[in-house]
Tab-separated table of C-alpha atoms and ligand atoms in Angstrom:
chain	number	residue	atom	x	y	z
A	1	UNK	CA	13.979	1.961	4.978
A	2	UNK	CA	17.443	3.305	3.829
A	3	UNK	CA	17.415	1.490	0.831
A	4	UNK	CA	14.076	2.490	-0.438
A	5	UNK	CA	14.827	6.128	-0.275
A	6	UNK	CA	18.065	5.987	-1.588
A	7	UNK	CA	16.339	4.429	-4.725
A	8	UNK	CA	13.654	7.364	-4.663
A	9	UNK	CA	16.484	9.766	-4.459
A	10	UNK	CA	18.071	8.161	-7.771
A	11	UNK	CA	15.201	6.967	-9.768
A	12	UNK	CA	12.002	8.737	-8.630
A	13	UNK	CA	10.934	11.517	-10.281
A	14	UNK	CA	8.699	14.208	-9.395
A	15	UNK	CA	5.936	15.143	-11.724
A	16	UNK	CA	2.882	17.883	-11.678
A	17	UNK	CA	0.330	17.318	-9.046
A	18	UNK	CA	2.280	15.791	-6.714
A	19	UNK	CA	2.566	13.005	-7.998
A	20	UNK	CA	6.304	10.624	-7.918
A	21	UNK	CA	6.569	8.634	-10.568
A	22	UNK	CA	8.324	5.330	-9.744
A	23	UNK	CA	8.259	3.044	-12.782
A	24	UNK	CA	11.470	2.086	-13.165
A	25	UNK	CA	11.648	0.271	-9.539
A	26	UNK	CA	8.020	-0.364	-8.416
A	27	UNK	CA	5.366	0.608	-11.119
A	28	UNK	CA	6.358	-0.458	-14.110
A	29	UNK	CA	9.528	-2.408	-14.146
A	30	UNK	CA	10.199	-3.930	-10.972
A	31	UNK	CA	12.648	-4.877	-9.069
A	32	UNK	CA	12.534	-7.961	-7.672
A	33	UNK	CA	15.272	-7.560	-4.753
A	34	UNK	CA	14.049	-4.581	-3.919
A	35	UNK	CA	10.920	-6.121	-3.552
A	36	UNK	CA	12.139	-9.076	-1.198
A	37	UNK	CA	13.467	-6.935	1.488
A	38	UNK	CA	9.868	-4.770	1.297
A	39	UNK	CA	8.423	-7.825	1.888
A	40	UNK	CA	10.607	-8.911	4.658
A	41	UNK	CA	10.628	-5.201	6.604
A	42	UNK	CA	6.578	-5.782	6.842
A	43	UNK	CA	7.122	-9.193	7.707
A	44	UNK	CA	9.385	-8.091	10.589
A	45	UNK	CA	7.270	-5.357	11.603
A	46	UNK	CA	3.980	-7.571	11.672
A	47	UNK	CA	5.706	-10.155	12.773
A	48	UNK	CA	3.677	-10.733	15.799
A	49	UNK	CA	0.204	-10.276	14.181
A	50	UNK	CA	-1.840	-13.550	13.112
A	51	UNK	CA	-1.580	-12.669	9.592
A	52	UNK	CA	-3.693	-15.262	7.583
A	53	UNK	CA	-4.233	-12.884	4.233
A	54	UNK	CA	-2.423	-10.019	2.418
A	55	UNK	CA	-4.670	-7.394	0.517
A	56	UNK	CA	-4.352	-5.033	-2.354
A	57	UNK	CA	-5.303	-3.165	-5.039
A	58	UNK	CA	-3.778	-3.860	-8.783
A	59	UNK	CA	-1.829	-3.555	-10.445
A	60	UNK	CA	0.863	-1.833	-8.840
A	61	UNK	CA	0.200	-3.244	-5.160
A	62	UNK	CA	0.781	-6.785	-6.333
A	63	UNK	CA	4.755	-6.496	-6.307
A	64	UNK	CA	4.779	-5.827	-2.553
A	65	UNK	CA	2.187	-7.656	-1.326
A	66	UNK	CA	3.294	-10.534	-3.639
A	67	UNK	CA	6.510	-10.480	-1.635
A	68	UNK	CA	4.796	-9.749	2.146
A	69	UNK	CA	2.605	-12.726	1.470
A	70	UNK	CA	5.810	-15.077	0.609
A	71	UNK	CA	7.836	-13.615	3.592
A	72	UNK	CA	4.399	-14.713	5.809
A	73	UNK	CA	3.869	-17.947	4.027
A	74	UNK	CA	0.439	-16.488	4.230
A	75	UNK	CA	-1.865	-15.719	0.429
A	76	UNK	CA	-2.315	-12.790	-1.402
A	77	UNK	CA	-5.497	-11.685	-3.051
A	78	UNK	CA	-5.412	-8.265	-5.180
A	79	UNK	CA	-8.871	-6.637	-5.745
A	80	UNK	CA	-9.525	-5.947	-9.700
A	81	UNK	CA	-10.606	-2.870	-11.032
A	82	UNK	CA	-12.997	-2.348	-13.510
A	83	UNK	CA	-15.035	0.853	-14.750
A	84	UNK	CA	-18.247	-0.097	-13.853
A	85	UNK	CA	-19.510	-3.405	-11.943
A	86	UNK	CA	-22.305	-5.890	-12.442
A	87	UNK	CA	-23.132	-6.438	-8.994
A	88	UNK	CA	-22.695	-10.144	-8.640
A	89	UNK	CA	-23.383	-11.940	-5.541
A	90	UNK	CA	-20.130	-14.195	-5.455
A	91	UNK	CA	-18.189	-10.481	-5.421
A	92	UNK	CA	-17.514	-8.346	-2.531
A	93	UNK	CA	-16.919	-4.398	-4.323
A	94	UNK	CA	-16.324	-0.961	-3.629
A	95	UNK	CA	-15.726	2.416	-5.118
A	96	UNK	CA	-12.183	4.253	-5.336
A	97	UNK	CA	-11.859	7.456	-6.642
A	98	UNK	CA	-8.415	7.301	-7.967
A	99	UNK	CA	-5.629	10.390	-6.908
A	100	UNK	CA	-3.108	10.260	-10.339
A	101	UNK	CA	-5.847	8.938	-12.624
A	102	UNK	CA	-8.857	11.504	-11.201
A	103	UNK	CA	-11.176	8.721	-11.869
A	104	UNK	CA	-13.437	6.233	-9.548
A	105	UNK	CA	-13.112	2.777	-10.245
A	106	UNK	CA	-14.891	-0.277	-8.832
A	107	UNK	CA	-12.664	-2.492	-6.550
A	108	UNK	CA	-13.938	-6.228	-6.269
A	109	UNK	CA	-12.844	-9.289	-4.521
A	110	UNK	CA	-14.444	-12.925	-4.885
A	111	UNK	CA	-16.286	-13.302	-1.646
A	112	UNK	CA	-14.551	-16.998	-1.849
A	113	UNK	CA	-11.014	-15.437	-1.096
A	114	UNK	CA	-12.094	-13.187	2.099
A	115	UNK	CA	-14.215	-14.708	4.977
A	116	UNK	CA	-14.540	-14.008	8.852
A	117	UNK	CA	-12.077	-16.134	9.433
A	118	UNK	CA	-9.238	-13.688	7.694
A	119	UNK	CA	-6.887	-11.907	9.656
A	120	UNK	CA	-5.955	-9.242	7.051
A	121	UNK	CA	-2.717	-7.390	6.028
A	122	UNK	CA	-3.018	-4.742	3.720
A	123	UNK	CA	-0.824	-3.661	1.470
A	124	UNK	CA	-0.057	-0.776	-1.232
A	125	UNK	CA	2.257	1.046	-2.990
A	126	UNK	CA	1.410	4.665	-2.180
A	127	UNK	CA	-0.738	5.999	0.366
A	128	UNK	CA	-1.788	9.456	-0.742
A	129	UNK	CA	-5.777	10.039	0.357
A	130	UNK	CA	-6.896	6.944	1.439
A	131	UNK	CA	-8.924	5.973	-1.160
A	132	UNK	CA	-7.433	2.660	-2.274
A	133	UNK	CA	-6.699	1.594	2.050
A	134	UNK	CA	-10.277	2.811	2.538
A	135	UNK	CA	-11.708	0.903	-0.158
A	136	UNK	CA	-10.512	-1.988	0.675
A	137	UNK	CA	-10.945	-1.451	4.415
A	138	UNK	CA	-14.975	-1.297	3.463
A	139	UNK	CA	-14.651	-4.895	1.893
A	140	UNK	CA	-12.968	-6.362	4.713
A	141	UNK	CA	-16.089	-5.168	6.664
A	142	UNK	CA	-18.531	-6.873	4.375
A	143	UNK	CA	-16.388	-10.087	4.649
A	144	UNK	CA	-16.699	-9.549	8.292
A	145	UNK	CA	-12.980	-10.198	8.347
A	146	UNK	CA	-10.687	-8.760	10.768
A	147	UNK	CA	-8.371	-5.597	9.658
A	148	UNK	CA	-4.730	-6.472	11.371
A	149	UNK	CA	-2.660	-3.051	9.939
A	150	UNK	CA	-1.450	-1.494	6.420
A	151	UNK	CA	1.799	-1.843	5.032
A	152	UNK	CA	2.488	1.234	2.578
A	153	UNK	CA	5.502	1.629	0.772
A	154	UNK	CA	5.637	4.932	-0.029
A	155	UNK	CA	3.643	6.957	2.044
A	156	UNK	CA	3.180	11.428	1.029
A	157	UNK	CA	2.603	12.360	4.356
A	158	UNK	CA	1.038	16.139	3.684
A	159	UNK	CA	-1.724	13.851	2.059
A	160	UNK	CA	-4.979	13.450	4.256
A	161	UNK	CA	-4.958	9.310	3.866
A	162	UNK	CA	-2.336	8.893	7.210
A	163	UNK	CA	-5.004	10.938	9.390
A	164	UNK	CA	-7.883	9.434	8.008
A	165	UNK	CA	-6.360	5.945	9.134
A	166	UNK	CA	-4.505	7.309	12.352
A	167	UNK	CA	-8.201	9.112	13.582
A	168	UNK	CA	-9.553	4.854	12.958
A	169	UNK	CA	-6.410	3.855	15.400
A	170	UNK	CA	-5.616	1.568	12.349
A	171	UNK	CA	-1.914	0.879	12.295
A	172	UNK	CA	-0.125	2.234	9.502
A	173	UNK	CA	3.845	1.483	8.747
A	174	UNK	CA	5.037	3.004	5.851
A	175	UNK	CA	8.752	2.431	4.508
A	176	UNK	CA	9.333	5.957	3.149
A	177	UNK	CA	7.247	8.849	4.286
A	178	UNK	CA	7.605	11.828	2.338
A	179	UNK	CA	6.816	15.206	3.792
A	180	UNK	CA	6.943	17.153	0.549
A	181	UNK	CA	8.346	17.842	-3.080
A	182	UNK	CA	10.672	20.903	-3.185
A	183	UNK	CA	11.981	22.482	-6.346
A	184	UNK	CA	11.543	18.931	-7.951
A	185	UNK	CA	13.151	17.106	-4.900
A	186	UNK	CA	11.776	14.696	-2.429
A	187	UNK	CA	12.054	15.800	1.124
A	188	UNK	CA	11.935	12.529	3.535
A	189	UNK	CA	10.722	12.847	7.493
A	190	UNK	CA	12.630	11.889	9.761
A	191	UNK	CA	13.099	7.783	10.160
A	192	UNK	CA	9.988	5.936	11.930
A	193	UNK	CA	11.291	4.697	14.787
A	194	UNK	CA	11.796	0.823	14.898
A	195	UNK	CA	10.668	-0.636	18.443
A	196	UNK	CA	13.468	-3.309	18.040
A	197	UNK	CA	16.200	-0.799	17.329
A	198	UNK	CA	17.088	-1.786	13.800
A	199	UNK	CA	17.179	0.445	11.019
A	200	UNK	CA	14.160	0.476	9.110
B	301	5GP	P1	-4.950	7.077	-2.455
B	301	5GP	O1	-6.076	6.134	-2.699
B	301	5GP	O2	-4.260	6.900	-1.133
B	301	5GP	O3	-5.316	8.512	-2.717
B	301	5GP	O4	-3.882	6.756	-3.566
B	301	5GP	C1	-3.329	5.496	-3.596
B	301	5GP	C2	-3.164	4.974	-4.980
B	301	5GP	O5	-2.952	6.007	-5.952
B	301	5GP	C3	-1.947	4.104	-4.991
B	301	5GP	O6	-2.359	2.761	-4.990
B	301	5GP	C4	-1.196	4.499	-6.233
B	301	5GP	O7	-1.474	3.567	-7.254
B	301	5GP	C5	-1.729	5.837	-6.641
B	301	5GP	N1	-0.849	6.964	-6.243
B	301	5GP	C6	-1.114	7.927	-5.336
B	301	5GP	N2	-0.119	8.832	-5.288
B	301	5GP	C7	0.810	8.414	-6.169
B	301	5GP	C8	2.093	8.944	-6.569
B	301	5GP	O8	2.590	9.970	-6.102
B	301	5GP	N3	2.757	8.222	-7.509
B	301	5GP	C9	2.263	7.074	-8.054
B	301	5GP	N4	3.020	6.450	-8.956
B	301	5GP	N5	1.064	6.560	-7.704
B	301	5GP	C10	0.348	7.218	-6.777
């Protein structure tokens, strides 16, 4: 998505650890039409998948799922974090070890907003190792709820999370894919190819 990495380009910056810090767009401050046409480019990709559910993480999923779930007309639930959990049976959870924080956190979602009846989308901000997808992913299962494809914004390709998904055969679109940092600079792949011919 053009767009989306010309913003990078201009407002991303590239810190220790590759890590790319986005707050002035997607992390922090947001911007809303930014935002929209995220949410419309999954929409368009997904667009023939029974969608019934969009999934993340917070906080900083919420923006673009918040947006995929109004382009599908479909809900969004975002998992909550917390340090430790009181396992309560109303709660689906998992643990994700977190990549910029170097911390595991529990992930939990009200077993009264996921059921086998879900067809879910999930969605995130970065994909880096997997963590946050795979967490989520393992809650799905619980729900017995079916796992339709992810929707990353920002994925860093020399990160292991693509192949963990790709060796699952999970789809995975991401809207920038970034194949490294150089000298402070982010260094795109080449476009994904769109199977309708428009520019992603
Ligand atoms: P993963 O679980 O794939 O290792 O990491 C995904 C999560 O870590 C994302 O939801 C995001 O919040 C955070 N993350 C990973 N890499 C980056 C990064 O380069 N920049 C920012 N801002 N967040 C990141």
């Amino acid at each position: 998505m053009k767009l989306l990495e010309q913003r990078i380009r201009e407002d991303g910056q590239v810190l220790p650890g590759d890590v790319l810090k986005v707050d002035s767009f997607l992390n922090h401050q947001v911007d809303p039409e930014l935002m929209a046409e995220v949410g419309k480019e999954f929409q368009r990709h997904f667009a023939d998948q029974p969608v019934t559910k969009i999934l993340t993480v917070e906080s900083s999923g919420i923006a673009p799922a918040v947006f995929t779930g109004y382009a599908f007309k479909v809900p969004v639930v975002f998992a909550r974090k917390h340090k430790s959990v009181t396992l309560k049976e109303d709660m689906f959870t998992s643990v994700v070890y977190s990549y910029t924080k170097k911390v595991s956190n529990h992930i939990a979602i009200a077993r009264k907003f996921l059921s086998a009846d879900d067809k879910v989308l999930i969605i995130d901000d970065f994909l880096a190792n997997g963590q946050a997808v795979e967490g989520l992913i393992d809650i799905i299962n619980q729900a017995g709820a079916q796992l339709l494809g992810v929707g990353i914004v920002i994925e860093k390709t020399f990160q292991k999370g693509r192949q963990l998904l790709d060796k699952r055969d999970i789809p995975v679109y991401s809207l920038a894919r970034i194949k490294e940092f150089k000298d402070g600079q982010v260094v795109f792949t080449e476009e994904q190819e769109n199977p309708d011919g428009a520019e992603a």
